[in-house]
C-alpha cells in the first residue's frame, strides 16, 4: 500500500476553538455595483455571535481571579448569551445558572439545558414584553447568595472586546472597506464592539443600529415586541456597552417587517436567520437605493433561524399574535426583485451603450 502524503491536520479539541471565521453571503447586488453582504454568525458553535463575547468574559474572569476552578456563573439571558456561557462552563468545569423568561425561544432554553445549564424561570406575563428587569434582579440575588460570578453582559467591557476578532474577519474577507455596518444593538457588544475595532483599524464605516419598535434604547415610548435577543423594555437601565457615539443612525423595525424579511431571506437563499437579523436586513434593503454606487453594506446576522421554527417561521404562532402579514412579505420580495432587475438593466446598458 502506498504511503499517503503527510499534511497538517485540521482538527480541534474543543468546540470553542471553532468560534469565528464565519462566512459572508452576498444577498443582493444592485445595478450601481453596491452589494449587501450577510455576516452569518449562526455558523459559530451554539449558532450565535454571542459565544464570542461569552468566551472573552469567561477567560477575562479567570485571568482576574473572579472565576476560580469549579466556580459558579449566573446570568440573566434571552438565550444566546446563555448558550455561549453554557458552552464555556462545560468546557472549563463551571456550573452555570441561566435566569430566563417565556419571551425566550423554546429551542434556546432546550439548548442550554442540553449543555447542562440550570434554568431559573421568571414569569414574563402575556404582553409580549421580556421581564428583563426582573431577570436581572433574580440573577443579582443568586450571585449575592451563592458567591457566583455574574458577567453582567450589559456593562462588562469584555462583551464588546469579544467582537474585535469579528472586525478583523470582515476586513480580511473583502478587498475594500466596510462602508455601512448594520446590526441589532441589544447589549451593545456585537455592533459597538465591531464598529470601534473597525475604526481603530482605519475603517470609515457608517454604523446603523437597529432595535425593535417598543425598545427604549433609542428613546421614545416603550411597548411590547416579540423579537428576542435585542431591545430593552420600560424601566430597564441601558448598559454601558451601548456606545451611542459609535452608532451613526438609530433605526426601529416592527415585528411584522422583521419577521417578514427573515421569511423572505429563507425562501431566497435557503438560509434561516433570526428575527433581529430580519430586522437588520430590512433596514439594509431599504437603504441600498440611497447609498453611493459601489458601496459595501454588511449586516451582522447574529443568530440562526432554526431556533425560531416555532415562532418566526410558524404561520399559526404569527397569526395568533397578529404578525402574519403576506403583504409585508410581498413588499420585500418586490424590493429584492427590483434590485435584481437593476443589475440586468445595467448589464444591458453596457452591452448596448444605452
Tab-separated table of C-alpha atoms in Angstrom, residues 82-229:
chain	number	residue	atom	x	y	z
A	82	UNK	CA	-26.703	31.759	27.920
A	83	UNK	CA	-25.834	29.129	25.336
A	84	UNK	CA	-22.372	30.655	24.948
A	85	UNK	CA	-21.824	30.701	28.696
A	86	UNK	CA	-23.136	27.132	28.981
A	87	UNK	CA	-20.557	26.018	26.416
A	88	UNK	CA	-17.704	27.773	28.199
A	89	UNK	CA	-18.873	26.437	31.570
A	90	UNK	CA	-18.943	22.808	30.465
A	91	UNK	CA	-15.557	23.074	28.748
A	92	UNK	CA	-13.860	24.727	31.712
A	93	UNK	CA	-15.556	22.948	34.600
A	94	UNK	CA	-18.022	25.529	35.941
A	95	UNK	CA	-21.656	25.380	36.977
A	96	UNK	CA	-23.895	27.747	35.038
A	97	UNK	CA	-27.307	29.113	36.023
A	98	UNK	CA	-29.336	30.999	33.416
A	99	UNK	CA	-32.175	33.274	34.545
A	100	UNK	CA	-34.740	33.200	31.721
A	101	UNK	CA	-38.362	34.004	30.917
A	102	UNK	CA	-41.047	32.876	28.487
A	103	UNK	CA	-40.020	35.533	25.965
A	104	UNK	CA	-37.036	33.374	25.007
A	105	UNK	CA	-37.329	30.951	22.105
A	106	UNK	CA	-38.010	27.486	23.472
A	107	UNK	CA	-35.191	25.930	21.453
A	108	UNK	CA	-32.675	28.257	23.120
A	109	UNK	CA	-33.832	27.036	26.518
A	110	UNK	CA	-33.585	23.417	25.367
A	111	UNK	CA	-30.068	24.009	24.069
A	112	UNK	CA	-28.874	25.441	27.380
A	113	UNK	CA	-30.366	22.516	29.277
A	114	UNK	CA	-28.754	20.076	26.838
A	115	UNK	CA	-25.362	21.562	27.748
A	116	UNK	CA	-26.011	21.160	31.455
A	117	UNK	CA	-27.190	24.654	32.396
A	118	UNK	CA	-29.540	25.152	35.314
A	119	UNK	CA	-32.539	27.298	34.329
A	120	UNK	CA	-34.361	29.639	36.709
A	121	UNK	CA	-37.563	30.914	35.095
A	122	UNK	CA	-39.201	34.290	35.696
A	123	UNK	CA	-42.819	34.993	34.742
A	124	UNK	CA	-42.863	37.192	31.621
A	125	UNK	CA	-46.620	37.832	31.562
A	126	UNK	CA	-48.675	37.939	28.369
A	127	UNK	CA	-47.961	41.409	26.959
A	128	UNK	CA	-45.119	40.456	24.641
A	129	UNK	CA	-42.503	42.220	26.749
A	130	UNK	CA	-39.451	40.467	28.223
A	131	UNK	CA	-39.049	40.594	32.009
A	132	UNK	CA	-35.520	41.958	31.686
A	133	UNK	CA	-35.544	43.982	34.906
A	134	UNK	CA	-36.835	41.073	36.988
A	135	UNK	CA	-34.356	38.652	35.463
A	136	UNK	CA	-31.504	40.959	36.423
A	137	UNK	CA	-32.833	41.233	39.977
A	138	UNK	CA	-33.068	37.469	40.389
A	139	UNK	CA	-29.578	36.926	38.949
A	140	UNK	CA	-28.106	39.510	41.319
A	141	UNK	CA	-29.869	37.825	44.225
A	142	UNK	CA	-28.458	34.397	43.287
A	143	UNK	CA	-24.960	35.845	42.893
A	144	UNK	CA	-25.155	37.543	46.299
A	145	UNK	CA	-26.438	34.395	47.992
A	146	UNK	CA	-24.063	31.881	46.410
A	147	UNK	CA	-20.989	33.956	45.576
A	148	UNK	CA	-21.400	33.103	41.886
A	149	UNK	CA	-19.649	35.137	39.227
A	150	UNK	CA	-22.120	37.303	37.294
A	151	UNK	CA	-20.670	38.542	33.976
A	152	UNK	CA	-23.273	41.341	33.547
A	153	UNK	CA	-23.159	41.339	29.754
A	154	UNK	CA	-24.752	44.800	29.531
A	155	UNK	CA	-21.869	46.502	31.341
A	156	UNK	CA	-18.924	44.109	31.108
A	157	UNK	CA	-16.381	45.731	28.734
A	158	UNK	CA	-15.170	42.292	27.669
A	159	UNK	CA	-18.515	41.813	25.920
A	160	UNK	CA	-17.545	44.453	23.359
A	161	UNK	CA	-13.926	43.245	23.316
A	162	UNK	CA	-15.156	39.805	22.283
A	163	UNK	CA	-16.027	41.200	18.839
A	164	UNK	CA	-12.632	42.649	17.918
A	165	UNK	CA	-11.840	39.481	16.008
A	166	UNK	CA	-15.062	39.883	14.043
A	167	UNK	CA	-13.897	43.277	12.763
A	168	UNK	CA	-10.610	41.756	11.595
A	169	UNK	CA	-12.514	38.973	9.806
A	170	UNK	CA	-14.642	41.475	7.889
A	171	UNK	CA	-11.656	43.416	6.594
A	172	UNK	CA	-9.772	40.203	5.761
A	173	UNK	CA	-12.661	38.776	3.728
A	174	UNK	CA	-13.377	41.759	1.459
A	175	UNK	CA	-10.998	43.750	-0.744
A	176	UNK	CA	-12.442	47.118	0.237
A	177	UNK	CA	-13.679	48.985	3.297
A	178	UNK	CA	-16.912	48.249	5.145
A	179	UNK	CA	-18.931	51.280	4.059
A	180	UNK	CA	-22.039	50.506	6.117
A	181	UNK	CA	-22.422	48.103	9.034
A	182	UNK	CA	-25.948	47.326	10.195
A	183	UNK	CA	-26.903	45.264	13.213
A	184	UNK	CA	-29.121	44.865	16.239
A	185	UNK	CA	-27.975	46.852	19.268
A	186	UNK	CA	-29.123	44.661	22.172
A	187	UNK	CA	-26.410	44.736	24.827
A	188	UNK	CA	-24.261	46.852	22.508
A	189	UNK	CA	-21.454	44.319	22.258
A	190	UNK	CA	-21.672	42.967	18.722
A	191	UNK	CA	-22.378	46.234	16.905
A	192	UNK	CA	-20.453	48.719	19.039
A	193	UNK	CA	-17.518	46.395	19.689
A	194	UNK	CA	-17.141	45.640	15.978
A	195	UNK	CA	-17.532	49.286	14.916
A	196	UNK	CA	-14.987	50.531	17.439
A	197	UNK	CA	-12.403	47.996	16.297
A	198	UNK	CA	-13.089	48.697	12.608
A	199	UNK	CA	-12.475	52.390	13.201
A	200	UNK	CA	-9.332	51.660	15.194
A	201	UNK	CA	-8.097	49.742	12.149
A	202	UNK	CA	-8.742	52.757	9.923
A	203	UNK	CA	-12.210	51.974	8.563
A	204	UNK	CA	-14.572	54.858	7.747
A	205	UNK	CA	-17.589	52.639	8.473
A	206	UNK	CA	-21.028	54.209	8.905
A	207	UNK	CA	-22.939	52.273	11.598
A	208	UNK	CA	-26.700	51.779	11.762
A	209	UNK	CA	-28.115	50.383	14.994
A	210	UNK	CA	-31.413	48.510	14.791
A	211	UNK	CA	-33.878	47.940	17.614
A	212	UNK	CA	-37.421	46.550	17.835
A	213	UNK	CA	-40.197	49.135	17.812
A	214	UNK	CA	-41.067	49.414	21.508
A	215	UNK	CA	-37.478	49.209	22.778
A	216	UNK	CA	-36.353	52.225	24.810
A	217	UNK	CA	-32.658	52.073	23.811
A	218	UNK	CA	-33.081	54.988	21.387
A	219	UNK	CA	-35.710	56.737	23.487
A	220	UNK	CA	-39.409	57.052	22.721
A	221	UNK	CA	-42.384	55.211	24.143
A	222	UNK	CA	-41.929	51.674	25.407
A	223	UNK	CA	-44.070	48.884	24.038
A	224	UNK	CA	-44.306	45.151	23.534
A	225	UNK	CA	-42.298	43.274	20.915
A	226	UNK	CA	-41.598	39.653	20.060
A	227	UNK	CA	-38.081	39.968	18.657
A	228	UNK	CA	-35.676	38.282	21.077
A	229	UNK	CA	-32.018	38.998	21.720
